[in-house]
XYZ file of C-alpha atoms in Angstrom:
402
model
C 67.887 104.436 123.737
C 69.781 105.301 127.527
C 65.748 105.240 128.501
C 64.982 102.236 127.547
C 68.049 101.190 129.312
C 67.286 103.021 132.403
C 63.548 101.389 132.192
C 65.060 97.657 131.407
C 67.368 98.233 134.095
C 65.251 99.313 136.793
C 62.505 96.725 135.918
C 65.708 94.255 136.366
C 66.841 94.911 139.868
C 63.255 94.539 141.147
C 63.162 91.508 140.323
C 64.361 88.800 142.470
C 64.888 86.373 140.408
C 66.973 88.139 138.481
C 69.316 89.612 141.540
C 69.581 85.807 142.307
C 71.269 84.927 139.111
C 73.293 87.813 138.610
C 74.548 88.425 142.254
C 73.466 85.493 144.439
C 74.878 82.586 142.749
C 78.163 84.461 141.391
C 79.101 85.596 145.137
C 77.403 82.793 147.366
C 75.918 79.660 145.725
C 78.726 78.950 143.367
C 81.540 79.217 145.806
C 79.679 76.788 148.038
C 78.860 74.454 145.624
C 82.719 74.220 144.353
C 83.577 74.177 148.037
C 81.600 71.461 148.584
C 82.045 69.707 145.804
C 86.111 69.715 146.505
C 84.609 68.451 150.515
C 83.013 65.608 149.002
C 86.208 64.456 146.777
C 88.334 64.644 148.924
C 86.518 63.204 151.768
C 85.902 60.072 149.380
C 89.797 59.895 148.273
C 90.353 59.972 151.930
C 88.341 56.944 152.985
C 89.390 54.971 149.524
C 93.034 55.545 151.209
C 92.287 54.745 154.761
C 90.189 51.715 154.102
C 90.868 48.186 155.298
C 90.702 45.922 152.674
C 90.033 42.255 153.202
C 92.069 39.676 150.756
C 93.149 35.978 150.430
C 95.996 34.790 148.927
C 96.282 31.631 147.142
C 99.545 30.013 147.519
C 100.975 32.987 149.175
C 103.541 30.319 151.452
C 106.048 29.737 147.720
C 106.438 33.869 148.385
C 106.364 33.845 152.352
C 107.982 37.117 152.483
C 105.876 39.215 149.985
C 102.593 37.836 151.993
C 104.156 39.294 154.996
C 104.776 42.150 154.071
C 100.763 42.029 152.589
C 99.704 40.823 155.927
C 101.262 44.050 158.081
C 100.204 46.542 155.726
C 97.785 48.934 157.164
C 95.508 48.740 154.118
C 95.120 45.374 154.435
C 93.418 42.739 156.363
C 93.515 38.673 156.073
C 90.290 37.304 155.258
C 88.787 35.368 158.143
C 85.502 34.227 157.080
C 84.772 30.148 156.129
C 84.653 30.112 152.846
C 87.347 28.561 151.027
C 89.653 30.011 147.882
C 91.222 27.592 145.632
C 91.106 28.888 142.540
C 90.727 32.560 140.127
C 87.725 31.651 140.147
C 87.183 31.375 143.421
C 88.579 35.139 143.919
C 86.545 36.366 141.350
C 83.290 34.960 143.264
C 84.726 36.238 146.673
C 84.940 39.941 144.992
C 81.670 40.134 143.092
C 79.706 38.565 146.266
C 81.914 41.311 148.743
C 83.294 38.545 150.673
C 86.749 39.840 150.066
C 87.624 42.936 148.509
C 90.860 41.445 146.884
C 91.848 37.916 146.017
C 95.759 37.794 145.251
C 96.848 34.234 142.896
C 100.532 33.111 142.988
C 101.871 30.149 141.167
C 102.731 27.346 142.466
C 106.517 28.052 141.502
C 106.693 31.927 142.270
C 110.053 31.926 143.066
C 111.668 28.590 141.107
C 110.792 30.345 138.079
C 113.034 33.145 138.023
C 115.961 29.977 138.488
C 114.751 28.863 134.946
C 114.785 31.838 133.583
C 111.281 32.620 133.734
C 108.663 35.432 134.250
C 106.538 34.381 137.222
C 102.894 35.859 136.682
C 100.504 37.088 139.417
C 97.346 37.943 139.308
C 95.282 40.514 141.375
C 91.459 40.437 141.348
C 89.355 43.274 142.702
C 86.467 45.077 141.526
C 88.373 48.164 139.123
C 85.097 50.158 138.241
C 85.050 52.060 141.344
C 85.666 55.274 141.181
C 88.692 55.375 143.725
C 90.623 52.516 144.297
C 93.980 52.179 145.466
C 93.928 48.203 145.803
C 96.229 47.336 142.943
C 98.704 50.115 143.062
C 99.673 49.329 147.071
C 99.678 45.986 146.179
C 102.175 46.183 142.737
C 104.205 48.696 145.137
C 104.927 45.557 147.850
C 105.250 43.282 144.759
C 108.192 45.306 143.025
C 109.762 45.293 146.698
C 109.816 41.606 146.869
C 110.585 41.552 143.244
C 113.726 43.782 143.721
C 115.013 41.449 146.503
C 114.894 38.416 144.277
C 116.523 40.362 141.461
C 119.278 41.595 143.598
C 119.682 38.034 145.247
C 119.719 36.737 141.711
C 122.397 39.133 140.403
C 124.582 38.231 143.127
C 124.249 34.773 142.220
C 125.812 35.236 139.088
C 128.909 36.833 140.994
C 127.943 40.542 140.173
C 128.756 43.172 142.706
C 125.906 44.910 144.646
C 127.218 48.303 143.639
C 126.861 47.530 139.343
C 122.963 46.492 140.090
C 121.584 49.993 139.042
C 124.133 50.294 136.115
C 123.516 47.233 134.759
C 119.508 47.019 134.944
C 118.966 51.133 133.852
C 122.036 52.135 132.037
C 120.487 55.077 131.232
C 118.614 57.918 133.143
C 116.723 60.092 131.481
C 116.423 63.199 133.387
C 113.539 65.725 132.336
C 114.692 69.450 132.593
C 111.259 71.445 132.584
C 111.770 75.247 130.733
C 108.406 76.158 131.963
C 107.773 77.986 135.484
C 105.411 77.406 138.037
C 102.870 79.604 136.329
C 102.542 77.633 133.428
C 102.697 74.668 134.667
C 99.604 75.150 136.966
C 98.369 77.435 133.978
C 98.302 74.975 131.984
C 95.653 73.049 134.269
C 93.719 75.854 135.577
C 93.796 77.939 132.638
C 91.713 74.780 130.575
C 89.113 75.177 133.306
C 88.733 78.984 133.502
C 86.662 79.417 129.932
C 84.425 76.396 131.682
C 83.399 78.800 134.341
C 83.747 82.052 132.416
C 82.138 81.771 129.669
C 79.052 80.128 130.761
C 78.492 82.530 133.145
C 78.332 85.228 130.653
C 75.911 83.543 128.633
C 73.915 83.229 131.906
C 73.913 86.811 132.634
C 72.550 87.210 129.108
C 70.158 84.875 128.427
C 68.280 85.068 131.594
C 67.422 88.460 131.981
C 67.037 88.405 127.449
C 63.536 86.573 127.946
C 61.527 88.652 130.101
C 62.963 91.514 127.880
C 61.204 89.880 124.788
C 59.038 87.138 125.588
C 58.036 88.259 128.917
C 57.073 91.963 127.029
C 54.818 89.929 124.953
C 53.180 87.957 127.435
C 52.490 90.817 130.054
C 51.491 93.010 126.985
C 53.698 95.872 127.519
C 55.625 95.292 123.972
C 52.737 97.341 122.120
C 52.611 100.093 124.675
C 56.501 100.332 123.805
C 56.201 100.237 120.333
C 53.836 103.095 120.090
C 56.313 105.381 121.848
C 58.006 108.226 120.358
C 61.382 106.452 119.640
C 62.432 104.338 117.239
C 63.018 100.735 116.941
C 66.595 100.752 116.468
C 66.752 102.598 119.793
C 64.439 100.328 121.355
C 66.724 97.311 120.011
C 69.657 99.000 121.420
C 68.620 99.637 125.096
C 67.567 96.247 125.553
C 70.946 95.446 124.259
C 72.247 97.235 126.226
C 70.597 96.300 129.335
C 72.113 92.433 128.694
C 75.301 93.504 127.720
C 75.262 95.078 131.475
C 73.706 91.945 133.206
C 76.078 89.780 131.774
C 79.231 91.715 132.209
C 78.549 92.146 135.992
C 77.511 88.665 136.458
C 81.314 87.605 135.487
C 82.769 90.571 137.033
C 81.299 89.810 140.316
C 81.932 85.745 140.033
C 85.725 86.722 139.096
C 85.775 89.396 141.834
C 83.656 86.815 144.490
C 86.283 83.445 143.572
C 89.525 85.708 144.377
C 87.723 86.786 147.480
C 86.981 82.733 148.398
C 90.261 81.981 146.977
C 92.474 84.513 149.417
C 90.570 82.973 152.213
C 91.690 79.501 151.546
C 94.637 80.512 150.798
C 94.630 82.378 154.171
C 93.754 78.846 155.997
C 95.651 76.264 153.838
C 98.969 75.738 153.210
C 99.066 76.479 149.409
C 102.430 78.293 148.598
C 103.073 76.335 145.657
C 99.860 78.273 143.929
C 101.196 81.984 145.743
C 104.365 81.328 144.297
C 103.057 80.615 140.438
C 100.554 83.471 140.143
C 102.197 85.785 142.173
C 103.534 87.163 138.879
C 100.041 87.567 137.267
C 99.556 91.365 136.615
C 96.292 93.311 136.960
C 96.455 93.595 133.061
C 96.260 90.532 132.529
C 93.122 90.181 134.190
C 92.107 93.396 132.759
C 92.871 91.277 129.187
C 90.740 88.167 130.137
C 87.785 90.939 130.787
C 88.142 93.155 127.337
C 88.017 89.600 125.903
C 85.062 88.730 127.210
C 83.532 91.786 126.521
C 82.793 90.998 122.338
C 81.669 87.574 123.753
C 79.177 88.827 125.823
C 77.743 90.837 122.789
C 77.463 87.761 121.117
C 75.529 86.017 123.446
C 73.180 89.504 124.411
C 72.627 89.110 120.804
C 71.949 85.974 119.971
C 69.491 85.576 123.294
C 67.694 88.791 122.509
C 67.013 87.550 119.236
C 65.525 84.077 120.394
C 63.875 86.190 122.630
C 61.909 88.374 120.530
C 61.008 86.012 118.280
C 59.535 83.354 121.023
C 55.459 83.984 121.790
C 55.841 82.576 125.323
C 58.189 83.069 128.432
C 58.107 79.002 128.749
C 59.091 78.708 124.872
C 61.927 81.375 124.586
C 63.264 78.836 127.624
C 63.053 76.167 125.361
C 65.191 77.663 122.758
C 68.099 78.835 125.320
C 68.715 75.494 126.107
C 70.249 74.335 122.806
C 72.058 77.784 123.053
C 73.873 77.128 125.997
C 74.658 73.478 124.806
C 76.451 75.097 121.154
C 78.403 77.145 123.910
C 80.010 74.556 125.457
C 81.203 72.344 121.954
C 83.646 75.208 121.342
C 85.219 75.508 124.755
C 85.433 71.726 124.272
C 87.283 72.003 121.340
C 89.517 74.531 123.396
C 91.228 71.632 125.596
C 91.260 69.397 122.732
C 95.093 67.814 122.594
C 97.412 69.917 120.658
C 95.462 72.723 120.136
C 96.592 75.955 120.683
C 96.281 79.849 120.454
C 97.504 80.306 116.205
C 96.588 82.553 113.847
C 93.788 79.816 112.191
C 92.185 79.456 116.040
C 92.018 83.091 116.920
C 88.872 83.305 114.348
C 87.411 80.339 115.559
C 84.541 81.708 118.263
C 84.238 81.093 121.553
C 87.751 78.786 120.936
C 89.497 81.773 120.448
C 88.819 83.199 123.543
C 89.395 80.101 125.976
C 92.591 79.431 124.377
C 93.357 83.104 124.890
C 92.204 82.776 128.540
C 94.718 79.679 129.244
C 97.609 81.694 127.520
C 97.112 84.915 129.349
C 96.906 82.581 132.911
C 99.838 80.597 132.019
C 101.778 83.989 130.852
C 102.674 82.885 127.470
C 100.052 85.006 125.645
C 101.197 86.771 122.002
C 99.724 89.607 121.899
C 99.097 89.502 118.331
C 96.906 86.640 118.817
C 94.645 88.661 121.052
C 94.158 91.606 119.377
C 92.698 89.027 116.114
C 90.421 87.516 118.824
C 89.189 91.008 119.710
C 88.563 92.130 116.279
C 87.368 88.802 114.874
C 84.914 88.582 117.952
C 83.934 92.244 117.459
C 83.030 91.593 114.233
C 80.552 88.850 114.708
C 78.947 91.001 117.474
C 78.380 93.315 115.570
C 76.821 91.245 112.357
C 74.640 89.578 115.668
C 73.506 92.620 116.560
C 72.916 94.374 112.967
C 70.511 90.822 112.301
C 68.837 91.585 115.917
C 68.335 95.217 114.619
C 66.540 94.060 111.469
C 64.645 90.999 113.268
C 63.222 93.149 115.369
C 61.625 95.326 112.864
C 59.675 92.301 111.426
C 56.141 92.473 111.855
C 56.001 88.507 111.423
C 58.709 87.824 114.202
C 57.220 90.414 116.568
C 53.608 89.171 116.669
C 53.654 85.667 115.986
């Protein structure tokens, strides 16, 4: 069994394919792609925010000071163009041609309305399918400015006393007083992402290297030459195992190990002390938890990928049938940052779940320990059925030489 380990292995590491998904895109390509991927956002939320917006408004003189204060904004820029804006209609043209990029309506009576009694209505039209847009939210800030104004001037009216204002429109606060700590708040939003990057990756470092073990043996026509060796085909089942069991445990291993290294350097260049500050607490055990966890899981998939890989004829068709493998893998981890659903003694037996509600608990430090060990065993337990059917797949004449 350890030599057909030792002869999976080596054949491995020559290849460099192989060294490029296990090591090259855990330590370099990922990394850049998140770190340009974060570039890009926030580039984009940058210009959405420092963009110059043209607008019109339509009967903006029955609210003079509200279209001042539209008119010096920095975001903001009066349309100068010819065309003419009478109407929401008119504003909805100007957007959808890009004339303007907002068209603000007031009525008539703006401000004589709220002497009747009245709620006066206005309307803002801009295009709200893009992906960042700040148009609305700047301009309902400057509108509840003007709006307070008229309230207080209205109040005040009525003989009440600038200091009862507050009192008398909120009479009651409500004050939230947060139990959790830093660590699981931000846990609680990292640790939903984690399983997304985890657990993929050790499906990756399984399912990659699983077809040249099984349909690339049967396409270079090596598989007989093994067969006919003096060892058995338990053994034979078992170093291959083996061999992806290894390939996708360091694949993680080095992805976790490489995103703390990229991490500590942004954290050595950016001002992020809120996130020192919340995982400061989180122990080398725990991250020694998160790995045992992931250990039964990557059994699983070294199972499951070796088995669609011995039974595929082709390299090109065992590729085929990893795809809807890797698509069942994420519906779980879905189901992991579903609303409401958390780490109990139903959802430990659930697989894959389990463990990415296991991994948010153990980053957000709330973990019961209980819970994990039933992960552990329940995930243990399916490995080892996986790998018992892989056993006895793999000594069917029918599945070997189809």
């Amino acid at each position: 069994m350890f030599e057909v380990y030792k002869k999976e292995l080596k054949e491995l590491l020559r290849d460099k394919k192989t060294l490029m998904f296990v090591v090259a895109l855990p330590v370099l390509i990922f990394p850049i792609i998140f770190a340009v991927m974060a570039f890009i956002s926030s580039q984009a939320a940058l210009e959405a925010d420092q963009k110059v917006n043209t607008y019109v408004i339509i009967n903006g003189e029955y609210a003079q000071e509200f279209t001042d204060k539209v008119f010096y904004h920095k975001s903001f820029e009066l349309y100068k163009g010819s065309k003419a804006f009478n109407t929401i209609e008119d504003l909805k043209a100007g957007v959808t041609a890009g004339d303007i990029d907002m068209g603000i309506y007031l009525p008539s009576n703006a401000v004589k309305t709220l002497d009747g009694g009245e709620q006066s209505k206005w309307q803002v039209v801009f295009n709200d399918a893009k992906s960042i847009n700040f148009l609305f939210k700047r301009v309902k800030e400057l509108a509840q400015e003007y709006s307070d104004v008229l309230q207080a001037d209205k109040l005040k009216s009525f003989g009440i006393e600038e200091s009862t204002h507050k009192s008398i429109l909120n009479p009651i606060e409500v004050v939230k007083v947060d139990t959790a700590d830093k660590r699981e708040n931000l846990g609680e939003k990292i640790g939903g992402f984690l399983p997304y990057l985890l657990i993929p990756l050790v499906l990756m470092g399984a399912t990659y290297p699983a077809i040249d073990l099984g349909a690339g043996e049967k396409e270079r026509g090596t598989l007989e030459t093994l067969l006919l060796t003096p060892i058995t085909r338990t053994e034979l089942v078992l170093g291959k195992f083996i061999t992806l069991l290894t390939t996708s445990i360091a694949s993680t291993t080095i992805t976790v190990v490489s995103m703390g290294g990229w991490v500590a350097v942004a954290l050595a260049f950016a001002d992020l002390e809120f996130i020192k500050t919340a995982f400061s607490t989180l122990a080398v055990t725990d991250l020694l938890m998160i790995f045992v966890l992931l250990l039964p899981l990557a059994a699983i998939f070294s199972s499951l990928a070796l088995a669609i890989s011995i039974y595929a004829r082709t390299f090109k068709e065992a590729q085929n049938y990893m795809a809807p493998l890797s698509m069942g893998v994420f519906f779980p981890i879905i189901i992991s940052i579903m609303p409401n659903m958390e780490l109990t003694a139903k959802t430990a037996f659930i697989p894959v779940t389990n463990v990415a509600l296991a991994i948010k608990d153990i980053i957000k430090g709330t973990v019961d320990y209980t819970f994990v060990g039933l992960i552990f065993l329940a995930t243990a337990l399916i490995a080892g059925a996986l790998l018992a059917f892989c056993v006895k797949w793999f000594n069917r004449e029918d599945v070997l030489f189809r």
